Coordinates of C-alpha atoms and ligand atoms in Angstrom, one line a residue:
M1212 CA -6.5 -12.4 -7.7
I1213 CA -8.5 -9.4 -8.3
V1214 CA -11.2 -7.7 -8.1
I1215 CA -12.7 -5.4 -10.2
M1216 CA -15.4 -3.2 -9.4
K1217 CA -18.0 -1.8 -12.2
Q1218 CA -18.2 1.7 -12.8
G1219 CA -19.4 4.3 -10.3
A1220 CA -19.5 1.8 -7.4
T1221 CA -20.2 2.6 -4.8
K1222 CA -18.1 3.4 -1.2
E1223 CA -20.0 1.2 0.5
Q1224 CA -19.9 -1.8 -1.7
V1225 CA -16.3 -1.3 -2.4
E1226 CA -16.1 -1.6 1.8
L1227 CA -18.9 -5.2 2.0
V1228 CA -16.5 -7.0 -0.5
V1229 CA -13.4 -6.2 1.6
K1230 CA -15.0 -7.2 4.6
R1231 CA -15.6 -10.4 3.3
I1232 CA -12.8 -11.5 1.7
K1233 CA -11.4 -10.2 4.8
K1234 CA -13.4 -13.1 6.4
E1235 CA -11.6 -14.9 4.3
G1236 CA -7.9 -14.7 6.3
L1237 CA -6.7 -12.5 3.5
D1238 CA -6.0 -9.1 3.5
V1239 CA -6.7 -5.7 0.5
N1240 CA -4.7 -3.4 -1.4
I1241 CA -7.1 -1.2 -3.3
D1242 CA -6.8 0.5 -6.5
Q1243 CA -8.3 3.7 -8.0
G1244 CA -7.9 3.7 -11.0
T1245 CA -8.8 5.7 -13.5
E1246 CA -12.3 3.8 -14.9
H1247 CA -12.8 1.3 -11.9
I1248 CA -11.4 0.7 -7.9
V1249 CA -9.4 -3.0 -8.0
I1250 CA -9.7 -5.5 -5.6
G1251 CA -6.2 -7.1 -5.3
L1252 CA -6.9 -9.9 -2.5
K1253 CA -3.1 -10.8 -1.1
G1254 CA -1.6 -13.6 1.0
D1255 CA -3.0 -17.5 -0.2
V1256 CA -6.3 -17.2 -2.6
R1257 CA -6.6 -21.1 -3.0
G1258 CA -10.0 -21.3 -1.6
M1259 CA -11.4 -17.7 -2.9
Q1260 CA -12.5 -19.5 -5.8
D1261 CA -15.1 -20.1 -4.2
V1262 CA -16.7 -16.3 -2.7
P1263 CA -19.3 -15.5 -5.3
F1264 CA -18.1 -12.4 -5.3
N1265 CA -20.4 -11.8 -8.2
T1266 CA -23.5 -11.7 -6.0
Y1267 CA -21.8 -9.2 -4.6
E1268 CA -23.3 -5.8 -6.1
G1269 CA -21.0 -2.9 -7.8
V1270 CA -18.8 -6.2 -8.6
E1271 CA -18.4 -6.7 -12.2
K1272 CA -16.1 -10.1 -12.6
T1273 CA -13.0 -11.3 -10.8
L1274 CA -10.1 -12.0 -12.8
K1275 CA -7.4 -15.0 -11.5
I1276 CA -4.2 -13.3 -12.1
S1277 CA -1.4 -16.4 -13.0
N1278 CA 1.5 -15.4 -12.2
T1279 CA 2.6 -14.3 -8.6
Y1280 CA 3.7 -10.1 -9.2
K1281 CA -0.2 -9.3 -9.2
L1282 CA 0.3 -5.7 -7.1
T1283 CA 3.2 -4.9 -9.8
S1284 CA 1.3 -6.4 -12.8
R1285 CA -0.8 -4.6 -15.1
E1286 CA -4.4 -6.2 -14.3
F1287 CA -4.0 -5.4 -11.4
H1288 CA -3.6 -1.4 -12.6
P1289 CA -4.6 -0.9 -16.3
G1290 CA -3.2 2.9 -16.2
D1291 CA 0.7 3.6 -16.3
T1292 CA 2.4 4.5 -13.0
V1293 CA 3.4 8.2 -12.5
V1294 CA 6.0 7.7 -9.8
D1295 CA 6.0 11.5 -8.0
V1296 CA 9.8 12.6 -7.6
D1297 CA 9.0 15.7 -5.6
G1298 CA 8.0 17.0 -8.1
V1299 CA 9.8 15.1 -11.6
K1300 CA 7.4 13.0 -12.7
I1301 CA 8.8 9.9 -13.6
G1302 CA 6.5 8.2 -16.2
D1303 CA 4.6 10.8 -17.5
G1304 CA 5.1 10.5 -21.1
S1305 CA 8.2 12.7 -20.8
F1306 CA 12.2 12.0 -20.1
V1307 CA 13.7 11.8 -17.1
T1308 CA 17.5 11.7 -17.7
M1309 CA 19.3 11.0 -14.2
A1310 CA 23.1 11.7 -13.9
G1311 CA 25.8 11.7 -12.0
P1312 CA 29.2 10.4 -10.9
C1313 CA 29.3 6.2 -10.1
S1314 CA 31.2 7.6 -6.5
I1315 CA 30.4 10.9 -4.7
E1316 CA 34.3 11.0 -4.6
G1317 CA 34.1 14.7 -2.4
L1318 CA 31.8 17.9 -2.0
E1319 CA 33.6 19.5 -4.7
Q1320 CA 33.6 16.4 -7.3
I1321 CA 30.3 15.9 -6.3
R1322 CA 29.6 19.9 -7.1
E1323 CA 30.8 19.5 -10.4
C1324 CA 29.3 16.2 -11.7
A1325 CA 26.0 18.1 -10.5
K1326 CA 27.0 21.5 -12.6
I1327 CA 27.1 19.8 -15.5
A1328 CA 24.1 17.3 -15.3
K1329 CA 21.6 20.0 -14.6
A1330 CA 23.0 22.2 -17.3
G1331 CA 22.6 18.8 -19.9
G1332 CA 19.2 18.5 -18.5
A1333 CA 19.1 15.9 -15.8
Q1334 CA 17.0 16.8 -13.4
I1335 CA 17.9 14.2 -10.3
L1336 CA 21.2 13.5 -9.5
R1337 CA 22.9 9.9 -9.0
G1338 CA 26.7 9.2 -6.4
G1339 CA 27.5 6.0 -4.4
A1340 CA 28.3 6.4 -0.9
F1341 CA 27.7 2.9 0.0
K1342 CA 29.1 1.0 -3.0
P1343 CA 28.8 -2.7 -3.7
R1344 CA 32.4 -3.6 -5.3
T1345 CA 33.2 -6.3 -6.6
S1346 CA 36.4 -6.4 -4.2
P1347 CA 36.5 -6.1 -1.2
Y1348 CA 39.6 -3.9 -1.2
A1349 CA 38.2 -1.8 -3.4
F1350 CA 37.4 1.8 -2.4
Q1351 CA 33.2 1.0 -0.5
G1352 CA 32.1 4.4 -0.6
L1353 CA 32.8 7.9 1.5
E1354 CA 29.0 6.7 3.5
E1355 CA 27.1 9.3 5.9
E1356 CA 29.7 12.6 5.2
G1357 CA 29.0 11.4 1.5
L1358 CA 25.2 11.5 1.6
K1359 CA 26.0 14.9 3.1
Y1360 CA 27.5 15.7 0.5
I1361 CA 25.4 14.6 -2.0
R1362 CA 22.0 16.7 -1.1
Q1363 CA 23.3 19.7 -0.8
A1364 CA 25.3 19.1 -4.7
A1365 CA 21.2 18.5 -5.2
D1366 CA 20.4 21.0 -3.2
E1367 CA 22.7 24.1 -5.1
F1368 CA 21.6 23.1 -8.0
D1369 CA 17.8 22.5 -7.5
M1370 CA 18.2 18.9 -8.0
K1371 CA 17.1 15.4 -7.2
V1372 CA 19.0 12.4 -5.4
I1373 CA 19.4 9.1 -6.0
T1374 CA 21.6 5.9 -4.0
E1375 CA 22.3 3.2 -3.5
V1376 CA 21.6 1.4 -0.3
M1377 CA 22.8 -1.8 0.4
D1378 CA 21.8 -2.9 4.3
E1379 CA 18.5 -2.8 5.9
G1380 CA 20.1 -0.4 8.3
H1381 CA 21.0 2.4 6.5
I1382 CA 17.6 2.4 5.4
E1383 CA 16.7 5.3 8.0
M1384 CA 20.4 7.4 6.9
V1385 CA 19.9 7.0 3.1
A1386 CA 16.2 8.3 3.2
E1387 CA 16.4 10.8 5.4
Y1388 CA 19.1 12.8 2.7
S1389 CA 18.3 10.8 -0.6
D1390 CA 15.1 11.0 -2.9
I1391 CA 15.1 7.6 -4.6
L1392 CA 15.9 4.6 -2.7
Q1393 CA 18.0 2.1 -5.3
I1394 CA 19.0 -0.9 -4.8
G1395 CA 21.0 -2.0 -6.3
A1396 CA 21.8 -5.6 -9.6
R1397 CA 23.8 -7.5 -6.5
N1398 CA 21.0 -7.0 -4.1
M1399 CA 16.9 -7.1 -6.8
Q1400 CA 16.8 -10.9 -4.8
N1401 CA 17.6 -10.2 -1.2
Y1402 CA 14.2 -9.7 -0.1
K1403 CA 14.2 -9.1 3.1
L1404 CA 16.3 -5.5 2.2
L1405 CA 13.0 -5.3 -0.2
Q1406 CA 10.4 -5.6 2.1
A1407 CA 11.7 -2.7 4.1
V1408 CA 12.5 -0.2 1.9
G1409 CA 9.1 -0.5 0.5
K1410 CA 8.0 0.2 4.2
T1411 CA 9.6 4.1 3.3
G1412 CA 7.4 5.5 1.5
K1413 CA 10.3 6.4 -1.2
P1414 CA 10.3 5.7 -4.6
I1415 CA 12.7 2.4 -4.8
G1416 CA 15.3 2.7 -8.5
L1417 CA 14.9 -2.0 -9.0
K1418 CA 18.1 -2.6 -10.6
R1419 CA 17.7 -6.1 -13.0
G1420 CA 19.9 -8.4 -10.7
I1421 CA 23.1 -9.6 -12.7
A1422 CA 21.1 -12.9 -13.9
G1423 CA 17.5 -11.9 -13.2
T1424 CA 15.0 -13.0 -15.2
I1425 CA 12.3 -10.1 -16.2
D1426 CA 9.6 -13.3 -13.6
E1427 CA 11.8 -12.6 -10.8
W1428 CA 12.4 -9.5 -11.7
L1429 CA 8.9 -8.8 -11.4
N1430 CA 8.4 -10.5 -8.6
A1431 CA 11.0 -7.9 -6.7
A1432 CA 9.1 -5.7 -7.0
E1433 CA 6.0 -7.4 -6.0
Y1434 CA 7.8 -7.6 -2.9
I1435 CA 7.8 -3.5 -2.4
A1436 CA 4.5 -3.2 -3.7
V1437 CA 3.4 -5.9 -1.7
Q1438 CA 3.9 -2.2 1.7
D1439 CA 1.9 -0.8 -0.3
K1440 CA 3.6 2.7 0.4
S1441 CA 6.5 2.5 -2.5
P1442 CA 6.1 2.8 -5.9
V1443 CA 9.0 0.9 -8.5
I1444 CA 10.9 2.2 -10.9
F1445 CA 12.4 -0.2 -12.6
I1446 CA 16.3 0.4 -14.4
E1447 CA 17.1 -1.8 -16.5
R1448 CA 21.8 -2.6 -16.4
G1449 CA 22.0 -5.3 -18.3
I1450 CA 22.7 -9.2 -17.9
R1451 CA 25.6 -11.2 -17.6
T1452 CA 25.9 -13.3 -21.0
Y1453 CA 28.9 -15.5 -22.3
E1454 CA 29.2 -12.1 -24.3
T1455 CA 32.8 -11.0 -22.9
A1456 CA 33.3 -7.8 -25.5
T1457 CA 30.3 -5.3 -23.2
R1458 CA 30.6 -5.9 -19.6
N1459 CA 26.9 -7.4 -19.0
T1460 CA 24.7 -7.4 -22.3
F1461 CA 22.9 -4.4 -22.1
D1462 CA 18.8 -5.5 -22.2
L1463 CA 16.5 -3.3 -24.2
S1464 CA 13.8 -5.6 -24.7
A1465 CA 12.8 -5.3 -21.0
V1466 CA 11.2 -2.3 -21.5
P1467 CA 8.3 -2.7 -23.9
L1468 CA 8.6 -5.9 -22.1
I1469 CA 8.1 -4.5 -18.7
K1470 CA 6.0 -1.7 -20.0
K1471 CA 3.1 -4.3 -21.3
L1472 CA 3.5 -6.8 -18.8
S1473 CA 3.3 -4.1 -14.9
H1474 CA 1.8 -0.4 -15.0
F1475 CA 5.4 0.9 -13.1
P1476 CA 7.8 3.1 -14.9
I1477 CA 11.4 1.2 -16.4
I1478 CA 14.5 3.7 -16.8
V1479 CA 17.3 2.7 -19.0
D1480 CA 20.9 2.1 -16.9
P1481 CA 23.2 2.8 -20.3
S1482 CA 26.7 2.8 -17.9
H1483 CA 26.2 0.1 -15.7
G1484 CA 24.9 -1.9 -19.6
T1485 CA 27.3 -2.0 -21.8
G1486 CA 30.2 -1.2 -19.0
V1487 CA 32.8 1.5 -21.5
W1488 CA 32.3 5.1 -22.2
D1489 CA 31.7 5.3 -26.2
L1490 CA 28.9 3.2 -26.3
V1491 CA 26.8 4.3 -24.0
T1492 CA 25.6 7.5 -25.7
P1493 CA 24.5 5.4 -29.0
M1494 CA 23.0 2.5 -26.1
A1495 CA 21.0 6.2 -24.6
R1496 CA 20.0 6.8 -28.1
A1497 CA 18.3 3.3 -28.2
G1498 CA 16.4 2.7 -25.0
V1499 CA 14.9 6.4 -25.7
A1500 CA 13.5 4.5 -28.8
A1501 CA 12.6 1.7 -26.8
G1502 CA 10.0 4.0 -24.9
A1503 CA 12.4 3.9 -21.6
D1504 CA 10.5 7.0 -19.4
G1505 CA 14.0 7.7 -18.8
M1506 CA 17.2 6.7 -18.2
I1507 CA 20.0 6.9 -16.0
V1508 CA 23.9 7.7 -16.8
E1509 CA 27.9 8.1 -14.7
I1510 CA 29.7 10.6 -16.1
H1511 CA 32.3 12.5 -13.5
P1512 CA 34.3 15.7 -14.9
D1513 CA 38.2 13.8 -14.9
P1514 CA 36.8 10.0 -15.6
K1515 CA 40.1 9.2 -15.7
N1516 CA 40.6 9.1 -12.3
A1517 CA 37.4 8.2 -10.8
W1518 CA 37.4 6.4 -7.8
S1519 CA 35.3 3.6 -9.5
D1520 CA 33.6 3.4 -12.9
G1521 CA 35.8 5.4 -14.8
Q1522 CA 36.1 3.5 -17.9
Q1523 CA 32.0 4.1 -19.1
S1524 CA 31.2 7.2 -17.4
L1525 CA 31.0 10.5 -19.2
N1526 CA 33.0 13.5 -19.2
E1527 CA 31.3 16.9 -19.7
E1528 CA 31.6 17.2 -23.2
N1529 CA 30.4 14.0 -24.7
Y1530 CA 28.0 13.3 -21.5
M1531 CA 26.1 17.4 -22.8
K1532 CA 26.7 15.5 -27.6
M1533 CA 24.5 12.9 -25.4
M1534 CA 21.6 15.3 -24.0
Q1535 CA 21.5 17.1 -27.0
E1536 CA 20.8 13.5 -28.8
V1537 CA 18.6 12.3 -26.6
A1538 CA 16.4 15.6 -27.5
I1539 CA 16.3 15.1 -30.6
L1540 CA 15.3 11.6 -30.4
N1541 CA 12.5 12.6 -28.0
D1542 CA 11.1 15.1 -30.0
A1543 CA 10.8 12.3 -32.8
M1544 CA 9.5 10.0 -29.9
E1545 CA 6.4 12.1 -29.9
K1546 CA 5.6 11.9 -33.0
I1547 CA 5.7 8.1 -33.4
K1548 CA 3.0 8.3 -30.3
E1549 CA 0.9 10.1 -32.4
I1550 CA 0.6 7.8 -34.9
E1551 CA 0.7 4.7 -32.3
D1552 CA -2.1 6.5 -30.2
Ligands
PEP2992 C1 25.7 1.6 -9.9 O1 24.3 2.3 -9.9 O2 26.9 2.5 -9.8 C2 26.0 -0.1 -8.9 C3 27.1 -0.2 -8.6 O3 25.1 -0.2 -10.4 P1 24.6 -1.9 -10.5 O4 24.0 -1.7 -9.0 O5 23.7 -2.6 -12.0 O6 26.2 -2.9 -10.4
MN2993 MN1 28.7 2.3 -11.2

């Protein structure tokens, strides 16, 4: 349930409504929208239907939100949330690229990736230091050493960092080196982890789970949003279907759908979405056309010898080509947005 205040409602009027909600034993999230202040009720709202909010001055109406992801929903926050990653804006209408290797393999490798990524136009450097690998015998990541390398490389090329955190116990360490905390597909429903990263205040890149429905994904975001500190960036990375010709089935319809249902930005991951390097560029182009706010893509100076996900990583030449093609489509999208507005 949300309480929508009238345009120009005073601080005192808002405070009286908040006081009443707290008296009923619930907490609130307040959204300072551009037109209306919206008060979201946190907790079990059964029984709140009987509270006569409409008799409070400054209240326009109350709205029962039928889905369970209230703070993540468009109803709660009708405008787009623009996530500010230390100066890089995601969700403001521009298209932001995050590029880098699957795994950080060493300082020279991540520096080389940063150099290529930056030259192609990416603003954010990706790379895993904690790797969720299917096999326990596969390379698990360089951990803190890797975090140091990615930070150093990003700083050298004036980029921001996104890297995965897999464990509650590592959040503080990862947050020290990273600008965005990535929650991997395998952890989309690790609710304790979601609650904990939501308390950091860092933007959270939330991958869609391998078998995650849109509703489950939105609810996962709600676990973060309810902490009232960290904004969410949805990352569509493909889901598991009966198809085996690609690593995953890249669900691009998630882009306009998430945009309809939520105010948080959504980016696409055509690397994990396809798992095949020569399908990455066409699907990156499709991501732009679907209206994504950006993409995260795996690149490697020498994909054949990558320690993980070499089969889906773009080499320098192919990455540069992809970025040129994406730029052309971005220009076209500007014109399309003019028609739509
Ligand atoms: C990754 O980004 O390298 C990764 C492991 O992704 P996902 O969680 O989507 O599989
Ligand atoms: Mn990977």
